[in-house]
Amino acid sequence: RQLSVAELWEQGSLWLTVGAAALLHEMGHFVAARLVGVRVSRVKADLFGARLELSGLISYPREWLVAACGPLVNVLCGVAAYPPAAAGKEWAVWFVGASLTLAAVNLLPVETLDGGRMLSCAVAWLFGGSGSLFSRLVYTVVGLAGLWCITLLFSERVSVKE
């Protein structure tokens, strides 16, 4: 089936909206890093998103702040876009959904996500050291198990009608 110009425009604008939420997320990390005096040496993009590589040593509180600012920007942008979404603007509905979903997923306590970095920094700052491999493994497993349970809960409530 060929897509009409209107359908192509709708699909393109959807992906641009989701991409804007992701770009703002990374800009939150970038601006926070610059504000705390940390140089960003490189930005790496892969299938799972983008990552900023910070140069030099960084304190645990500063790293925690840099990790927290990506999801924080998504929450603030989602809240700011809520009025047009409530008024029925389709782009705003997608933007609010993408922003808040991106924030929620990134706050999971999984080691490679922002929530995992924040938890690692908090544990290391409070208890010294870089946090044990065992503790990182535990909160990663707990975070993924929690996500799995939430997915099961919502999939039970959603029924597909034929």
PDB file of C-alpha atoms in Angstrom:
ATOM      1  CA  ARG A   1       0.000   0.000   0.000  1.00  0.00           C
ATOM      2  CA  GLN A   2       1.317   3.404  -0.951  1.00  0.00           C
ATOM      3  CA  LEU A   3       1.089   6.221   1.551  1.00  0.00           C
ATOM      4  CA  SER A   4      -0.525   9.482   0.576  1.00  0.00           C
ATOM      5  CA  VAL A   5       1.314  12.762   0.922  1.00  0.00           C
ATOM      6  CA  ALA A   6      -0.769  13.559   4.017  1.00  0.00           C
ATOM      7  CA  GLU A   7       0.141  10.202   5.608  1.00  0.00           C
ATOM      8  CA  LEU A   8       3.826  10.712   4.799  1.00  0.00           C
ATOM      9  CA  TRP A   9       3.671  14.191   6.314  1.00  0.00           C
ATOM     10  CA  GLU A  10       1.988  12.802   9.442  1.00  0.00           C
ATOM     11  CA  GLN A  11       4.589  10.020   9.828  1.00  0.00           C
ATOM     12  CA  GLY A  12       7.443  12.442   9.236  1.00  0.00           C
ATOM     13  CA  SER A  13       6.115  14.964  11.725  1.00  0.00           C
ATOM     14  CA  LEU A  14       5.644  12.180  14.286  1.00  0.00           C
ATOM     15  CA  TRP A  15       9.279  11.117  13.989  1.00  0.00           C
ATOM     16  CA  LEU A  16      10.454  14.735  14.073  1.00  0.00           C
ATOM     17  CA  THR A  17       8.474  15.279  17.273  1.00  0.00           C
ATOM     18  CA  VAL A  18       9.967  12.188  18.925  1.00  0.00           C
ATOM     19  CA  GLY A  19      13.418  13.206  17.666  1.00  0.00           C
ATOM     20  CA  ALA A  20      12.963  16.677  19.155  1.00  0.00           C
ATOM     21  CA  ALA A  21      12.213  15.140  22.565  1.00  0.00           C
ATOM     22  CA  ALA A  22      15.376  13.020  22.315  1.00  0.00           C
ATOM     23  CA  LEU A  23      17.482  15.994  21.182  1.00  0.00           C
ATOM     24  CA  LEU A  24      16.207  18.131  24.064  1.00  0.00           C
ATOM     25  CA  HIS A  25      17.058  15.286  26.467  1.00  0.00           C
ATOM     26  CA  GLU A  26      20.667  15.226  25.283  1.00  0.00           C
ATOM     27  CA  MET A  27      20.847  19.021  25.304  1.00  0.00           C
ATOM     28  CA  GLY A  28      19.814  18.886  28.975  1.00  0.00           C
ATOM     29  CA  HIS A  29      22.834  16.692  29.697  1.00  0.00           C
ATOM     30  CA  PHE A  30      25.113  18.899  27.587  1.00  0.00           C
ATOM     31  CA  VAL A  31      24.058  22.188  29.182  1.00  0.00           C
ATOM     32  CA  ALA A  32      24.317  20.701  32.694  1.00  0.00           C
ATOM     33  CA  ALA A  33      27.824  19.422  31.939  1.00  0.00           C
ATOM     34  CA  ARG A  34      28.915  22.833  30.701  1.00  0.00           C
ATOM     35  CA  LEU A  35      27.335  24.586  33.713  1.00  0.00           C
ATOM     36  CA  VAL A  36      29.267  22.416  36.194  1.00  0.00           C
ATOM     37  CA  GLY A  37      32.494  22.969  34.266  1.00  0.00           C
ATOM     38  CA  VAL A  38      32.824  19.602  32.548  1.00  0.00           C
ATOM     39  CA  ARG A  39      33.926  19.394  28.936  1.00  0.00           C
ATOM     40  CA  VAL A  40      32.017  17.093  26.597  1.00  0.00           C
ATOM     41  CA  SER A  41      34.655  15.312  24.550  1.00  0.00           C
ATOM     42  CA  ARG A  42      32.380  13.406  22.208  1.00  0.00           C
ATOM     43  CA  VAL A  43      28.764  12.516  21.451  1.00  0.00           C
ATOM     44  CA  LYS A  44      28.139   8.908  20.469  1.00  0.00           C
ATOM     45  CA  ALA A  45      24.906   7.763  18.851  1.00  0.00           C
ATOM     46  CA  ASP A  46      23.806   4.175  18.503  1.00  0.00           C
ATOM     47  CA  LEU A  47      20.657   2.099  18.194  1.00  0.00           C
ATOM     48  CA  PHE A  48      19.740   2.797  21.818  1.00  0.00           C
ATOM     49  CA  GLY A  49      20.196   6.549  21.766  1.00  0.00           C
ATOM     50  CA  ALA A  50      22.980   9.043  22.264  1.00  0.00           C
ATOM     51  CA  ARG A  51      25.625   9.288  24.938  1.00  0.00           C
ATOM     52  CA  LEU A  52      27.844  12.156  25.933  1.00  0.00           C
ATOM     53  CA  GLU A  53      31.418  11.306  26.833  1.00  0.00           C
ATOM     54  CA  LEU A  54      32.733  13.637  29.501  1.00  0.00           C
ATOM     55  CA  SER A  55      36.442  14.412  29.682  1.00  0.00           C
ATOM     56  CA  GLY A  56      38.459  14.462  32.868  1.00  0.00           C
ATOM     57  CA  LEU A  57      37.538  13.436  36.368  1.00  0.00           C
ATOM     58  CA  ILE A  58      34.123  14.496  37.589  1.00  0.00           C
ATOM     59  CA  SER A  59      32.791  14.384  41.135  1.00  0.00           C
ATOM     60  CA  TYR A  60      29.872  12.114  41.959  1.00  0.00           C
ATOM     61  CA  PRO A  61      27.490  15.015  42.740  1.00  0.00           C
ATOM     62  CA  ARG A  62      28.322  16.693  39.430  1.00  0.00           C
ATOM     63  CA  GLU A  63      27.913  13.462  37.470  1.00  0.00           C
ATOM     64  CA  TRP A  64      24.589  12.853  39.249  1.00  0.00           C
ATOM     65  CA  LEU A  65      23.421  16.345  38.219  1.00  0.00           C
ATOM     66  CA  VAL A  66      24.476  15.840  34.594  1.00  0.00           C
ATOM     67  CA  ALA A  67      22.640  12.488  34.492  1.00  0.00           C
ATOM     68  CA  ALA A  68      19.508  13.967  36.090  1.00  0.00           C
ATOM     69  CA  CYS A  69      19.204  16.931  33.729  1.00  0.00           C
ATOM     70  CA  GLY A  70      18.257  14.895  30.629  1.00  0.00           C
ATOM     71  CA  PRO A  71      15.090  13.425  32.210  1.00  0.00           C
ATOM     72  CA  LEU A  72      14.409  16.729  33.994  1.00  0.00           C
ATOM     73  CA  VAL A  73      14.379  18.593  30.674  1.00  0.00           C
ATOM     74  CA  ASN A  74      11.984  15.984  29.244  1.00  0.00           C
ATOM     75  CA  VAL A  75       9.590  16.393  32.185  1.00  0.00           C
ATOM     76  CA  LEU A  76       9.698  20.193  31.941  1.00  0.00           C
ATOM     77  CA  CYS A  77       9.127  20.094  28.165  1.00  0.00           C
ATOM     78  CA  GLY A  78       6.285  17.611  28.579  1.00  0.00           C
ATOM     79  CA  VAL A  79       4.607  19.855  31.145  1.00  0.00           C
ATOM     80  CA  ALA A  80       5.148  22.936  28.960  1.00  0.00           C
ATOM     81  CA  ALA A  81       3.570  21.188  25.948  1.00  0.00           C
ATOM     82  CA  TYR A  82       0.574  19.931  27.913  1.00  0.00           C
ATOM     83  CA  PRO A  83      -1.729  22.952  27.261  1.00  0.00           C
ATOM     84  CA  PRO A  84      -1.597  22.603  23.451  1.00  0.00           C
ATOM     85  CA  ALA A  85      -1.929  18.812  23.847  1.00  0.00           C
ATOM     86  CA  ALA A  86      -5.036  19.285  25.970  1.00  0.00           C
ATOM     87  CA  ALA A  87      -6.365  21.610  23.265  1.00  0.00           C
ATOM     88  CA  GLY A  88      -6.080  18.753  20.778  1.00  0.00           C
ATOM     89  CA  LYS A  89      -2.888  19.638  18.921  1.00  0.00           C
ATOM     90  CA  GLU A  90      -1.654  16.273  17.682  1.00  0.00           C
ATOM     91  CA  TRP A  91       2.037  17.241  17.587  1.00  0.00           C
ATOM     92  CA  ALA A  92       1.814  18.292  21.237  1.00  0.00           C
ATOM     93  CA  VAL A  93       0.159  15.020  22.257  1.00  0.00           C
ATOM     94  CA  TRP A  94       3.011  13.094  20.641  1.00  0.00           C
ATOM     95  CA  PHE A  95       5.610  15.432  22.126  1.00  0.00           C
ATOM     96  CA  VAL A  96       4.195  15.135  25.657  1.00  0.00           C
ATOM     97  CA  GLY A  97       4.054  11.346  25.303  1.00  0.00           C
ATOM     98  CA  ALA A  98       7.557  11.080  23.871  1.00  0.00           C
ATOM     99  CA  SER A  99       9.050  13.452  26.443  1.00  0.00           C
ATOM    100  CA  LEU A 100       7.477  11.812  29.476  1.00  0.00           C
ATOM    101  CA  THR A 101       8.163   8.288  28.206  1.00  0.00           C
ATOM    102  CA  LEU A 102      11.787   9.167  27.532  1.00  0.00           C
ATOM    103  CA  ALA A 103      12.118  10.609  31.041  1.00  0.00           C
ATOM    104  CA  ALA A 104      10.461   7.586  32.684  1.00  0.00           C
ATOM    105  CA  VAL A 105      12.529   5.002  30.809  1.00  0.00           C
ATOM    106  CA  ASN A 106      15.766   6.885  31.439  1.00  0.00           C
ATOM    107  CA  LEU A 107      15.036   7.091  35.168  1.00  0.00           C
ATOM    108  CA  LEU A 108      14.917   3.306  35.511  1.00  0.00           C
ATOM    109  CA  PRO A 109      17.718   2.100  37.799  1.00  0.00           C
ATOM    110  CA  VAL A 110      19.485   0.254  34.989  1.00  0.00           C
ATOM    111  CA  GLU A 111      23.234   0.792  34.830  1.00  0.00           C
ATOM    112  CA  THR A 112      23.472   2.206  31.298  1.00  0.00           C
ATOM    113  CA  LEU A 113      20.501   4.563  31.711  1.00  0.00           C
ATOM    114  CA  ASP A 114      20.435   7.905  33.529  1.00  0.00           C
ATOM    115  CA  GLY A 115      18.673   6.404  36.544  1.00  0.00           C
ATOM    116  CA  GLY A 116      21.413   3.805  36.890  1.00  0.00           C
ATOM    117  CA  ARG A 117      24.112   6.463  36.621  1.00  0.00           C
ATOM    118  CA  MET A 118      22.319   8.558  39.224  1.00  0.00           C
ATOM    119  CA  LEU A 119      22.028   5.580  41.575  1.00  0.00           C
ATOM    120  CA  SER A 120      25.693   4.624  41.056  1.00  0.00           C
ATOM    121  CA  CYS A 121      26.789   8.180  41.819  1.00  0.00           C
ATOM    122  CA  ALA A 122      24.595   8.402  44.918  1.00  0.00           C
ATOM    123  CA  VAL A 123      25.849   5.059  46.275  1.00  0.00           C
ATOM    124  CA  ALA A 124      29.476   5.923  45.539  1.00  0.00           C
ATOM    125  CA  TRP A 125      29.147   9.414  47.014  1.00  0.00           C
ATOM    126  CA  LEU A 126      27.387   8.227  50.176  1.00  0.00           C
ATOM    127  CA  PHE A 127      29.403   5.055  50.787  1.00  0.00           C
ATOM    128  CA  GLY A 128      32.682   5.817  49.026  1.00  0.00           C
ATOM    129  CA  GLY A 129      34.254   4.167  46.026  1.00  0.00           C
ATOM    130  CA  SER A 130      32.707   3.579  42.669  1.00  0.00           C
ATOM    131  CA  GLY A 131      30.029   1.188  43.944  1.00  0.00           C
ATOM    132  CA  SER A 132      30.498  -2.527  43.713  1.00  0.00           C
ATOM    133  CA  LEU A 133      29.757  -4.538  40.632  1.00  0.00           C
ATOM    134  CA  PHE A 134      27.357  -6.586  42.745  1.00  0.00           C
ATOM    135  CA  SER A 135      25.285  -3.549  43.791  1.00  0.00           C
ATOM    136  CA  ARG A 136      25.106  -2.326  40.178  1.00  0.00           C
ATOM    137  CA  LEU A 137      24.002  -5.776  39.065  1.00  0.00           C
ATOM    138  CA  VAL A 138      21.342  -5.908  41.790  1.00  0.00           C
ATOM    139  CA  TYR A 139      19.716  -2.588  40.953  1.00  0.00           C
ATOM    140  CA  THR A 140      19.886  -3.313  37.230  1.00  0.00           C
ATOM    141  CA  VAL A 141      18.102  -6.646  37.719  1.00  0.00           C
ATOM    142  CA  VAL A 142      15.565  -5.058  40.100  1.00  0.00           C
ATOM    143  CA  GLY A 143      14.942  -2.212  37.638  1.00  0.00           C
ATOM    144  CA  LEU A 144      14.424  -4.548  34.690  1.00  0.00           C
ATOM    145  CA  ALA A 145      12.197  -6.847  36.768  1.00  0.00           C
ATOM    146  CA  GLY A 146      10.124  -3.823  37.770  1.00  0.00           C
ATOM    147  CA  LEU A 147       9.760  -2.782  34.149  1.00  0.00           C
ATOM    148  CA  TRP A 148       8.729  -6.319  33.231  1.00  0.00           C
ATOM    149  CA  CYS A 149       6.089  -6.343  36.006  1.00  0.00           C
ATOM    150  CA  ILE A 150       4.694  -2.992  34.887  1.00  0.00           C
ATOM    151  CA  THR A 151       4.536  -4.259  31.299  1.00  0.00           C
ATOM    152  CA  LEU A 152       2.650  -7.358  32.420  1.00  0.00           C
ATOM    153  CA  LEU A 153       0.252  -5.279  34.499  1.00  0.00           C
ATOM    154  CA  PHE A 154      -0.607  -3.000  31.587  1.00  0.00           C
ATOM    155  CA  SER A 155      -0.772  -5.810  29.036  1.00  0.00           C
ATOM    156  CA  GLU A 156      -3.338  -7.596  31.221  1.00  0.00           C
ATOM    157  CA  ARG A 157      -5.517  -4.464  31.248  1.00  0.00           C
ATOM    158  CA  VAL A 158      -5.346  -3.845  27.520  1.00  0.00           C
ATOM    159  CA  SER A 159      -7.430  -6.174  25.431  1.00  0.00           C
ATOM    160  CA  VAL A 160      -7.424  -6.406  21.684  1.00  0.00           C
ATOM    161  CA  LYS A 161     -10.864  -6.709  20.120  1.00  0.00           C
ATOM    162  CA  GLU A 162     -11.137  -8.591  16.891  1.00  0.00           C
TER     163      GLU A 162
END
